[in-house]
CSV table of C-alpha atoms and ligand atoms in Angstrom, one decimal:
chain,number,residue,atom,x,y,z
A,1,UNK,CA,-40.2,0.6,37.3
A,2,UNK,CA,-37.4,-1.2,35.5
A,3,UNK,CA,-35.8,-4.4,36.8
A,4,UNK,CA,-32.2,-5.2,35.8
A,5,UNK,CA,-31.8,-8.8,34.7
A,6,UNK,CA,-28.3,-9.1,33.4
A,7,UNK,CA,-25.0,-7.2,33.4
A,8,UNK,CA,-24.5,-4.8,30.5
A,9,UNK,CA,-21.8,-2.2,29.6
A,10,UNK,CA,-24.5,0.4,29.5
A,11,UNK,CA,-25.2,0.0,33.2
A,12,UNK,CA,-21.6,0.1,34.3
A,13,UNK,CA,-21.4,1.8,37.7
A,14,UNK,CA,-25.1,2.6,37.6
A,15,UNK,CA,-27.1,-0.7,38.3
A,16,UNK,CA,-26.3,-4.2,39.6
A,17,UNK,CA,-28.4,-7.2,38.6
A,18,UNK,CA,-31.7,-7.1,40.5
A,19,UNK,CA,-31.7,-3.2,40.8
A,20,UNK,CA,-35.0,-1.4,40.3
A,21,UNK,CA,-35.2,2.2,39.0
A,22,UNK,CA,-37.7,4.6,37.6
A,23,UNK,CA,-37.9,5.2,33.9
A,24,UNK,CA,-40.3,7.4,31.9
A,25,UNK,CA,-42.4,6.1,29.0
A,26,UNK,CA,-45.4,7.9,27.8
A,27,UNK,CA,-46.5,5.8,24.8
A,28,UNK,CA,-48.7,2.7,24.7
A,29,UNK,CA,-46.6,0.7,22.3
A,30,UNK,CA,-44.6,-2.4,23.3
A,31,UNK,CA,-41.9,-4.3,21.4
A,32,UNK,CA,-43.1,-7.9,21.0
A,33,UNK,CA,-40.0,-9.5,19.4
A,34,UNK,CA,-36.3,-8.6,19.4
A,35,UNK,CA,-33.8,-9.0,16.6
A,36,UNK,CA,-31.4,-11.9,16.4
A,37,UNK,CA,-28.2,-11.4,18.3
A,38,UNK,CA,-29.8,-9.3,21.0
A,39,UNK,CA,-30.7,-10.2,24.6
A,40,UNK,CA,-33.0,-8.7,27.1
A,41,UNK,CA,-31.0,-7.1,30.0
A,42,UNK,CA,-33.8,-5.2,31.7
A,43,UNK,CA,-37.6,-5.5,31.8
A,44,UNK,CA,-40.5,-3.6,33.2
A,45,UNK,CA,-44.1,-4.6,33.8
A,46,UNK,CA,-45.3,-2.7,30.7
A,47,UNK,CA,-42.3,-3.5,28.5
A,48,UNK,CA,-40.9,-7.0,28.5
A,49,UNK,CA,-37.9,-5.8,26.4
A,50,UNK,CA,-37.3,-2.6,28.2
A,51,UNK,CA,-33.5,-2.7,27.5
A,52,UNK,CA,-31.9,-5.0,24.9
A,53,UNK,CA,-28.2,-5.3,24.1
A,54,UNK,CA,-25.9,-6.8,21.5
A,55,UNK,CA,-22.6,-6.4,23.3
A,56,UNK,CA,-20.6,-7.7,20.3
A,57,UNK,CA,-21.9,-5.0,18.1
A,58,UNK,CA,-22.2,-2.5,20.9
A,59,UNK,CA,-25.8,-1.9,19.9
A,60,UNK,CA,-28.3,-1.1,22.6
A,61,UNK,CA,-32.1,-0.4,22.6
A,62,UNK,CA,-34.1,1.2,25.4
A,63,UNK,CA,-37.9,1.4,25.3
A,64,UNK,CA,-38.3,4.5,27.4
A,65,UNK,CA,-37.0,8.1,27.3
A,66,UNK,CA,-33.5,8.1,28.7
A,67,UNK,CA,-33.2,11.9,28.0
A,68,UNK,CA,-36.0,13.1,30.4
A,69,UNK,CA,-35.4,14.0,34.0
A,70,UNK,CA,-38.1,11.5,35.1
A,71,UNK,CA,-35.8,8.7,34.0
A,72,UNK,CA,-33.7,9.0,37.1
A,73,UNK,CA,-30.5,7.3,35.8
A,74,UNK,CA,-31.1,8.3,32.2
A,75,UNK,CA,-28.3,10.8,32.0
A,76,UNK,CA,-25.9,8.3,33.4
A,77,UNK,CA,-26.9,5.7,30.8
A,78,UNK,CA,-26.3,8.3,28.0
A,79,UNK,CA,-23.0,9.2,29.6
A,80,UNK,CA,-21.9,5.6,29.7
A,81,UNK,CA,-22.9,5.2,26.1
A,82,UNK,CA,-21.0,8.2,24.9
A,83,UNK,CA,-17.9,8.0,27.1
A,84,UNK,CA,-17.4,4.3,27.8
A,85,UNK,CA,-18.9,2.6,24.8
A,86,UNK,CA,-18.3,5.1,22.0
A,87,UNK,CA,-15.0,6.3,23.7
A,88,UNK,CA,-15.6,10.0,23.3
A,89,UNK,CA,-13.9,12.4,25.7
A,90,UNK,CA,-16.5,15.0,26.3
A,91,UNK,CA,-14.1,17.9,25.9
A,92,UNK,CA,-16.6,20.1,24.0
A,93,UNK,CA,-17.0,23.5,25.6
A,94,UNK,CA,-19.2,26.5,24.8
A,95,UNK,CA,-16.2,28.7,24.3
A,96,UNK,CA,-15.1,26.4,21.5
A,97,UNK,CA,-18.6,26.2,20.1
A,98,UNK,CA,-18.7,30.0,20.0
A,99,UNK,CA,-15.4,30.3,18.1
A,100,UNK,CA,-16.4,27.6,15.7
A,101,UNK,CA,-19.9,29.1,15.1
A,102,UNK,CA,-18.3,32.5,14.4
A,103,UNK,CA,-15.9,31.0,12.0
A,104,UNK,CA,-18.7,29.0,10.2
A,105,UNK,CA,-20.9,32.1,10.0
A,106,UNK,CA,-18.0,34.1,8.4
A,107,UNK,CA,-17.3,31.4,5.9
A,108,UNK,CA,-21.0,30.8,5.1
A,109,UNK,CA,-21.9,34.5,4.7
A,110,UNK,CA,-18.8,36.0,3.1
A,111,UNK,CA,-19.5,39.6,2.3
A,112,UNK,CA,-23.3,39.1,2.0
A,113,UNK,CA,-26.0,40.9,4.0
A,114,UNK,CA,-28.0,39.1,6.7
A,115,UNK,CA,-31.3,40.0,8.2
A,116,UNK,CA,-32.5,38.6,11.5
A,117,UNK,CA,-36.0,38.8,13.0
A,118,UNK,CA,-35.9,39.7,16.7
A,119,UNK,CA,-38.7,38.5,18.9
A,120,UNK,CA,-37.4,39.9,22.2
A,121,UNK,CA,-36.7,36.3,23.4
A,122,UNK,CA,-33.5,34.6,24.3
A,123,UNK,CA,-33.0,32.6,21.1
A,124,UNK,CA,-33.2,35.4,18.5
A,125,UNK,CA,-31.3,37.8,20.8
A,126,UNK,CA,-28.4,35.4,21.2
A,127,UNK,CA,-28.5,34.6,17.5
A,128,UNK,CA,-28.3,38.3,16.7
A,129,UNK,CA,-25.4,39.0,19.1
A,130,UNK,CA,-23.5,36.0,17.9
A,131,UNK,CA,-23.9,36.9,14.2
A,132,UNK,CA,-23.1,40.5,14.9
A,133,UNK,CA,-19.9,39.4,16.6
A,134,UNK,CA,-19.1,37.4,13.4
A,135,UNK,CA,-20.0,39.8,10.7
A,136,UNK,CA,-20.6,43.2,12.3
A,137,UNK,CA,-22.9,45.6,10.4
A,138,UNK,CA,-23.5,43.2,7.6
A,139,UNK,CA,-26.3,42.2,10.0
A,140,UNK,CA,-29.6,44.2,10.3
A,141,UNK,CA,-32.2,43.1,12.8
A,142,UNK,CA,-35.9,43.6,12.2
A,143,UNK,CA,-38.3,43.7,15.1
A,144,UNK,CA,-42.0,43.4,14.1
A,145,UNK,CA,-44.3,44.4,16.9
A,146,UNK,CA,-47.3,42.2,16.5
A,147,UNK,CA,-49.4,43.8,19.3
A,148,UNK,CA,-49.2,40.5,21.2
A,149,UNK,CA,-46.3,41.3,23.4
A,150,UNK,CA,-46.3,41.8,27.1
A,151,UNK,CA,-46.1,45.2,28.9
A,152,UNK,CA,-43.0,47.2,28.0
A,153,UNK,CA,-41.4,44.4,25.9
A,154,UNK,CA,-41.2,46.3,22.6
A,155,UNK,CA,-39.5,49.3,24.2
A,156,UNK,CA,-37.0,47.0,25.9
A,157,UNK,CA,-36.0,45.2,22.7
A,158,UNK,CA,-35.5,48.5,20.8
A,159,UNK,CA,-33.4,50.2,23.5
A,160,UNK,CA,-31.3,47.1,24.2
A,161,UNK,CA,-30.3,46.4,20.6
A,162,UNK,CA,-30.0,50.0,19.4
A,163,UNK,CA,-28.4,51.5,22.5
A,164,UNK,CA,-26.6,48.7,24.2
A,165,UNK,CA,-25.4,46.4,21.4
A,166,UNK,CA,-25.3,49.0,18.6
A,167,UNK,CA,-26.8,46.5,16.2
A,168,UNK,CA,-28.7,48.1,13.3
A,169,UNK,CA,-32.4,47.6,14.1
A,170,UNK,CA,-35.6,48.3,12.2
A,171,UNK,CA,-38.7,48.6,14.5
A,172,UNK,CA,-42.0,48.2,12.7
A,173,UNK,CA,-45.2,48.6,14.7
A,174,UNK,CA,-47.7,46.3,12.9
A,175,UNK,CA,-50.0,45.6,15.8
A,176,UNK,CA,-53.1,46.9,14.0
A,177,UNK,CA,-52.5,44.6,11.0
A,178,UNK,CA,-52.2,41.6,13.2
A,179,UNK,CA,-55.0,42.3,15.6
A,180,UNK,CA,-57.4,43.2,12.7
A,181,UNK,CA,-56.5,39.9,11.0
A,182,UNK,CA,-57.1,37.9,14.2
A,183,UNK,CA,-60.6,39.3,14.6
A,184,UNK,CA,-63.1,36.4,14.8
A,185,UNK,CA,-60.3,33.7,14.8
A,186,UNK,CA,-60.5,31.3,17.7
A,187,UNK,CA,-58.8,28.1,16.5
A,188,UNK,CA,-55.2,27.9,17.8
A,189,UNK,CA,-53.6,26.7,14.6
A,190,UNK,CA,-55.5,29.3,12.5
A,191,UNK,CA,-54.2,31.9,15.0
A,192,UNK,CA,-50.6,30.6,14.5
A,193,UNK,CA,-50.9,30.5,10.7
A,194,UNK,CA,-52.5,34.0,10.6
A,195,UNK,CA,-49.8,35.5,12.7
A,196,UNK,CA,-47.1,33.6,10.7
A,197,UNK,CA,-48.6,34.9,7.4
A,198,UNK,CA,-48.8,38.5,8.4
A,199,UNK,CA,-45.3,38.4,10.0
A,200,UNK,CA,-43.9,37.1,6.7
A,201,UNK,CA,-45.7,39.9,4.7
A,202,UNK,CA,-44.4,42.6,7.1
A,203,UNK,CA,-41.0,41.2,7.4
A,204,UNK,CA,-40.7,40.9,3.6
A,205,UNK,CA,-41.7,44.5,3.2
A,206,UNK,CA,-39.1,45.7,5.7
A,207,UNK,CA,-36.4,43.4,4.3
A,208,UNK,CA,-37.0,44.8,0.8
A,209,UNK,CA,-36.3,48.3,2.1
A,210,UNK,CA,-33.0,47.1,3.4
A,211,UNK,CA,-32.3,45.5,0.1
A,212,UNK,CA,-29.9,42.9,-1.1
A,213,UNK,CA,-29.9,40.5,1.9
A,214,UNK,CA,-28.9,37.0,1.0
A,215,UNK,CA,-29.4,35.3,4.4
A,216,UNK,CA,-32.2,35.1,6.9
A,217,UNK,CA,-30.9,34.4,10.5
A,218,UNK,CA,-33.1,32.5,12.9
A,219,UNK,CA,-32.6,31.3,16.5
A,220,UNK,CA,-34.0,27.9,15.7
A,221,UNK,CA,-33.4,25.3,18.5
A,222,UNK,CA,-33.2,21.6,18.4
A,223,UNK,CA,-36.6,21.1,20.1
A,224,UNK,CA,-38.2,23.3,17.4
A,225,UNK,CA,-36.7,21.0,14.8
A,226,UNK,CA,-38.0,17.9,16.6
A,227,UNK,CA,-41.4,19.1,17.4
A,228,UNK,CA,-42.3,20.8,14.2
A,229,UNK,CA,-41.4,18.2,11.6
A,230,UNK,CA,-42.4,14.6,11.2
A,231,UNK,CA,-39.0,13.0,10.5
A,232,UNK,CA,-38.8,11.0,7.2
A,233,UNK,CA,-42.6,11.0,7.0
A,234,UNK,CA,-42.8,8.9,10.1
A,235,UNK,CA,-45.8,8.5,12.4
A,236,UNK,CA,-44.9,11.3,14.9
A,237,UNK,CA,-47.3,14.1,14.2
A,238,UNK,CA,-46.6,17.8,14.2
A,239,UNK,CA,-47.9,18.8,17.6
A,240,UNK,CA,-47.9,22.5,17.0
A,241,UNK,CA,-46.7,24.4,14.1
A,242,UNK,CA,-43.9,26.2,16.0
A,243,UNK,CA,-42.2,27.3,12.9
A,244,UNK,CA,-44.3,30.4,12.6
A,245,UNK,CA,-42.0,31.8,9.9
A,246,UNK,CA,-41.5,28.6,8.0
A,247,UNK,CA,-42.5,30.1,4.6
A,248,UNK,CA,-40.2,33.1,4.8
A,249,UNK,CA,-37.0,31.9,3.2
A,250,UNK,CA,-38.8,30.5,0.1
A,251,UNK,CA,-40.9,33.6,-0.5
A,252,UNK,CA,-37.9,35.9,-0.1
A,253,UNK,CA,-35.5,33.6,-1.8
A,254,UNK,CA,-33.2,33.8,1.2
A,255,UNK,CA,-30.8,31.2,2.5
A,256,UNK,CA,-31.2,30.2,6.1
A,257,UNK,CA,-28.6,30.9,8.8
A,258,UNK,CA,-29.5,28.9,11.9
A,259,UNK,CA,-26.3,28.9,14.0
A,260,UNK,CA,-27.7,26.7,16.8
A,261,UNK,CA,-30.3,24.5,15.4
A,262,UNK,CA,-28.6,21.6,17.2
A,263,UNK,CA,-28.5,23.3,20.6
A,264,UNK,CA,-31.0,23.1,23.5
A,265,UNK,CA,-32.2,26.1,25.3
A,266,UNK,CA,-29.9,25.8,28.3
A,267,UNK,CA,-27.0,25.6,25.9
A,268,UNK,CA,-28.1,28.7,24.0
A,269,UNK,CA,-28.2,30.4,27.4
A,270,UNK,CA,-24.6,29.3,28.1
A,271,UNK,CA,-23.7,30.7,24.7
A,272,UNK,CA,-25.3,34.0,25.6
A,273,UNK,CA,-23.3,34.1,28.8
A,274,UNK,CA,-20.2,33.3,26.8
A,275,UNK,CA,-21.0,36.3,24.6
A,276,UNK,CA,-21.2,38.5,27.7
A,277,UNK,CA,-24.9,39.0,27.5
A,278,UNK,CA,-26.7,40.1,30.7
A,279,UNK,CA,-28.4,37.5,33.0
A,280,UNK,CA,-31.6,39.5,32.7
A,281,UNK,CA,-31.8,38.7,29.0
A,282,UNK,CA,-30.2,35.3,29.0
A,283,UNK,CA,-32.2,33.8,31.8
A,284,UNK,CA,-35.5,35.2,30.6
A,285,UNK,CA,-38.3,32.7,30.4
A,286,UNK,CA,-39.2,31.5,26.9
A,287,UNK,CA,-42.0,33.4,25.2
A,288,UNK,CA,-43.8,31.9,22.2
A,289,UNK,CA,-43.7,33.5,18.7
A,290,UNK,CA,-47.5,34.0,18.6
A,291,UNK,CA,-47.2,35.8,21.9
A,292,UNK,CA,-50.2,36.4,24.0
A,293,UNK,CA,-52.5,35.2,21.2
A,294,UNK,CA,-52.1,31.7,22.5
A,295,UNK,CA,-52.7,32.8,26.1
A,296,UNK,CA,-56.1,34.1,25.3
A,297,UNK,CA,-58.0,31.0,24.3
A,298,UNK,CA,-60.9,31.8,22.0
A,299,UNK,CA,-61.2,35.1,20.2
A,300,UNK,CA,-58.5,37.7,20.9
A,301,UNK,CA,-59.6,41.3,21.5
A,302,UNK,CA,-57.6,44.3,22.4
A,303,UNK,CA,-59.5,44.5,25.7
A,304,UNK,CA,-58.8,40.9,26.6
A,305,UNK,CA,-55.1,41.4,25.8
A,306,UNK,CA,-55.0,44.4,28.1
A,307,UNK,CA,-56.6,42.5,30.9
A,308,UNK,CA,-54.2,39.7,30.5
A,309,UNK,CA,-51.1,42.0,30.4
A,310,UNK,CA,-52.1,43.5,33.7
A,311,UNK,CA,-52.5,40.1,35.4
A,312,UNK,CA,-49.3,38.8,33.9
A,313,UNK,CA,-47.2,41.7,35.2
A,314,UNK,CA,-48.5,41.2,38.7
A,315,UNK,CA,-47.8,37.4,38.6
A,316,UNK,CA,-44.3,37.8,37.4
A,317,UNK,CA,-43.6,40.6,39.8
A,318,UNK,CA,-44.6,38.4,42.7
A,319,UNK,CA,-42.5,35.5,41.3
A,320,UNK,CA,-39.4,37.8,41.1
A,321,UNK,CA,-40.0,39.3,44.5
A,322,UNK,CA,-40.1,35.8,46.0
A,323,UNK,CA,-36.8,34.9,44.3
A,324,UNK,CA,-38.5,32.1,42.3
A,325,UNK,CA,-38.0,33.4,38.7
A,326,UNK,CA,-34.9,31.4,38.0
A,327,UNK,CA,-36.3,28.2,39.5
A,328,UNK,CA,-39.1,28.2,37.0
A,329,UNK,CA,-38.7,27.4,33.3
A,330,UNK,CA,-41.7,29.5,32.3
A,331,UNK,CA,-44.5,31.3,34.1
A,332,UNK,CA,-47.5,33.2,32.7
A,333,UNK,CA,-51.1,34.1,33.1
A,334,UNK,CA,-53.8,32.9,30.7
A,335,UNK,CA,-57.2,34.7,30.3
A,336,UNK,CA,-59.9,32.1,30.0
A,337,UNK,CA,-63.0,32.8,27.8
A,338,UNK,CA,-65.2,32.0,30.8
A,339,UNK,CA,-66.9,34.4,33.1
A,340,UNK,CA,-67.9,33.6,36.6
A,341,UNK,CA,-70.0,35.3,39.3
A,342,UNK,CA,-68.4,36.9,42.3
A,343,UNK,CA,-69.0,39.6,44.9
A,344,UNK,CA,-67.0,42.7,45.4
A,345,UNK,CA,-68.1,45.1,48.2
A,346,UNK,CA,-71.9,45.0,47.9
A,347,UNK,CA,-71.9,44.3,44.2
A,348,UNK,CA,-72.3,41.2,42.1
A,349,UNK,CA,-69.5,40.8,39.5
A,350,UNK,CA,-69.5,38.7,36.4
A,351,UNK,CA,-65.9,38.7,35.0
A,352,UNK,CA,-63.3,36.5,33.4
A,353,UNK,CA,-61.3,33.7,35.0
A,354,UNK,CA,-57.5,34.0,35.0
A,355,UNK,CA,-55.4,30.8,35.0
A,356,UNK,CA,-51.8,30.9,36.3
A,357,UNK,CA,-49.2,28.5,34.8
A,358,UNK,CA,-45.7,27.8,36.0
A,359,UNK,CA,-43.6,24.8,35.1
A,360,UNK,CA,-40.1,23.4,35.6
A,361,UNK,CA,-38.3,21.9,32.7
A,362,UNK,CA,-34.9,21.5,31.1
A,363,UNK,CA,-35.8,21.7,27.5
A,364,UNK,CA,-39.5,22.4,27.2
A,365,UNK,CA,-40.2,18.9,25.8
A,366,UNK,CA,-41.4,17.6,29.2
A,367,UNK,CA,-42.4,19.7,32.2
A,368,UNK,CA,-43.8,19.6,35.7
A,369,UNK,CA,-46.1,22.2,37.3
A,370,UNK,CA,-44.3,24.3,39.9
A,371,UNK,CA,-45.4,23.5,43.5
A,372,UNK,CA,-46.0,27.0,44.8
A,373,UNK,CA,-46.8,27.5,48.4
A,374,UNK,CA,-50.5,28.2,49.0
A,375,UNK,CA,-49.7,31.5,50.6
A,376,UNK,CA,-47.9,32.6,47.5
A,377,UNK,CA,-50.8,31.7,45.3
A,378,UNK,CA,-53.3,33.4,47.6
A,379,UNK,CA,-51.3,36.6,47.5
A,380,UNK,CA,-51.1,36.6,43.7
A,381,UNK,CA,-54.8,35.9,43.4
A,382,UNK,CA,-55.7,38.7,45.8
A,383,UNK,CA,-53.6,41.2,44.0
A,384,UNK,CA,-54.9,40.2,40.5
A,385,UNK,CA,-58.5,40.3,41.6
A,386,UNK,CA,-58.1,43.6,43.4
A,387,UNK,CA,-55.9,45.3,40.8
A,388,UNK,CA,-57.2,44.1,37.5
A,389,UNK,CA,-60.6,45.1,36.4
A,390,UNK,CA,-62.2,42.3,34.3
A,391,UNK,CA,-60.9,39.3,36.4
A,392,UNK,CA,-62.8,38.0,39.4
A,393,UNK,CA,-61.4,34.5,39.8
A,394,UNK,CA,-57.9,33.0,39.6
A,395,UNK,CA,-57.0,29.3,39.3
A,396,UNK,CA,-53.7,27.4,39.2
A,397,UNK,CA,-52.9,24.9,36.5
A,398,UNK,CA,-51.5,21.6,37.9
A,399,UNK,CA,-51.0,19.8,34.6
A,400,UNK,CA,-47.7,18.3,33.6
A,401,UNK,CA,-46.4,17.9,30.1
A,402,UNK,CA,-47.2,15.3,28.9
A,403,UNK,CA,-50.1,15.0,28.8
A,404,UNK,CA,-50.6,18.8,28.8
A,405,UNK,CA,-48.5,21.2,26.8
A,406,UNK,CA,-46.9,24.2,28.5
A,407,UNK,CA,-49.0,26.8,26.6
A,408,UNK,CA,-52.8,26.4,26.7
A,409,UNK,CA,-53.1,26.5,22.9
B,1,LIG,P1,-45.7,23.7,24.4
B,1,LIG,O1,-46.8,24.6,24.7
B,1,LIG,O2,-45.7,23.1,23.0
B,1,LIG,O3,-44.4,24.6,24.4
B,1,LIG,O4,-45.5,22.6,25.5
B,1,LIG,C1,-43.1,24.2,24.4
B,1,LIG,C2,-42.3,25.5,24.4
B,1,LIG,O5,-42.5,26.2,23.1
B,1,LIG,C3,-43.1,27.4,23.2
B,1,LIG,N1,-44.1,27.5,22.2
B,1,LIG,C4,-43.9,28.2,21.0
B,1,LIG,N2,-42.9,28.9,20.6
B,1,LIG,N3,-44.1,29.4,18.6
B,1,LIG,C5,-43.0,29.5,19.4
B,1,LIG,O6,-42.0,30.2,19.0
B,1,LIG,C6,-45.2,28.7,19.0
B,1,LIG,O7,-46.1,28.6,18.2
B,1,LIG,C7,-45.1,28.1,20.3
B,1,LIG,N4,-45.9,27.3,20.9
B,1,LIG,C8,-45.3,27.0,22.1
B,1,LIG,C9,-43.7,27.4,24.6
B,1,LIG,O8,-43.9,28.7,25.1
B,1,LIG,C10,-42.8,26.6,25.4
B,1,LIG,O9,-41.6,27.3,25.8
């Protein structure tokens, strides 16, 4: 809880002196001394200099996350800073961004060929459609099926891009290569690196067949940039190596085309709508590059993947039927490498545990678990246990991010 001690341009129309408000801070550090020329304008129990200001220079410092939803007035503080203090108008629109992005892509690419790896998710799909609008058939998409996709996903990608968007698409089924290489691997980072390495090899082979591409297009988002690099060698660590294909451009000697590496997911969705893409695709929950591999903790086997796929379909089907899909940022099932005892009919069972995860979020950087009704959870559990052979117990994950991450690995 923050207490406001003095007036400040940053709080204009938000707080009066003496106001208290909730802010979010997840680290243990505290500032112990402030620079000359600054004064403390708000404090909290854990942070004596929670907000400092130098009104002459219009410099402000906050020791909490103003950008997360848990900081209740955070968006208003940022808005005050941008509009009132910096004097910007806020007349940026997605329609303008689209035009500008198309223009930039045309200038950057010229007459060169571009290849784009499709994953079936929102980001690479929007990137492909945007780039296709800019340069037409100078773009070829490559979809590498890694055997770690959900039920029916590969077929959907292929039919959508070939038939609906008419974008040249190469579909390579490399599932055996991936699954064989993952045999015996149980460490999450080794899984990511293995998947990344094979993806690069396969993608490289396919790209060579196309021949002559100068650019590699990627749907990199701003959170990917933040979470996968440690800026300027600073102390923030790489939490997960999200950039599964980080080595690709060097190996292939390609230049990168990342038209929205400064956008957040909700903005990419807006861009997709602006490009006329269907809500089915644009509002799809995020799906990680390493796919189901990081939802089967421990060793991945074809059998376990099949069990997980069946449970996941039921869970998402129930979520859609209850009209909850668009209220949730991401929902999925996880197959735990733990077996428990149960009874079914007159028989003893000894099968896997399935964990259900569902979170709300605006950018994937922080998240809360979704508060399903008990009745809903009961229905999903019953269906999964009755319909999926190999699972005899279902649990619900009530961890927020931080301290948990959204995925289990
Ligand atoms: P976490 O689990 O880090 O996830 O809280 C944040 C968001 O990123 C997705 N995610 C990944 N996406 N490659 C990806 O392309 C990855 O290795 C990866 N790991 C997590 C996750 O699904 C969530 O949307």
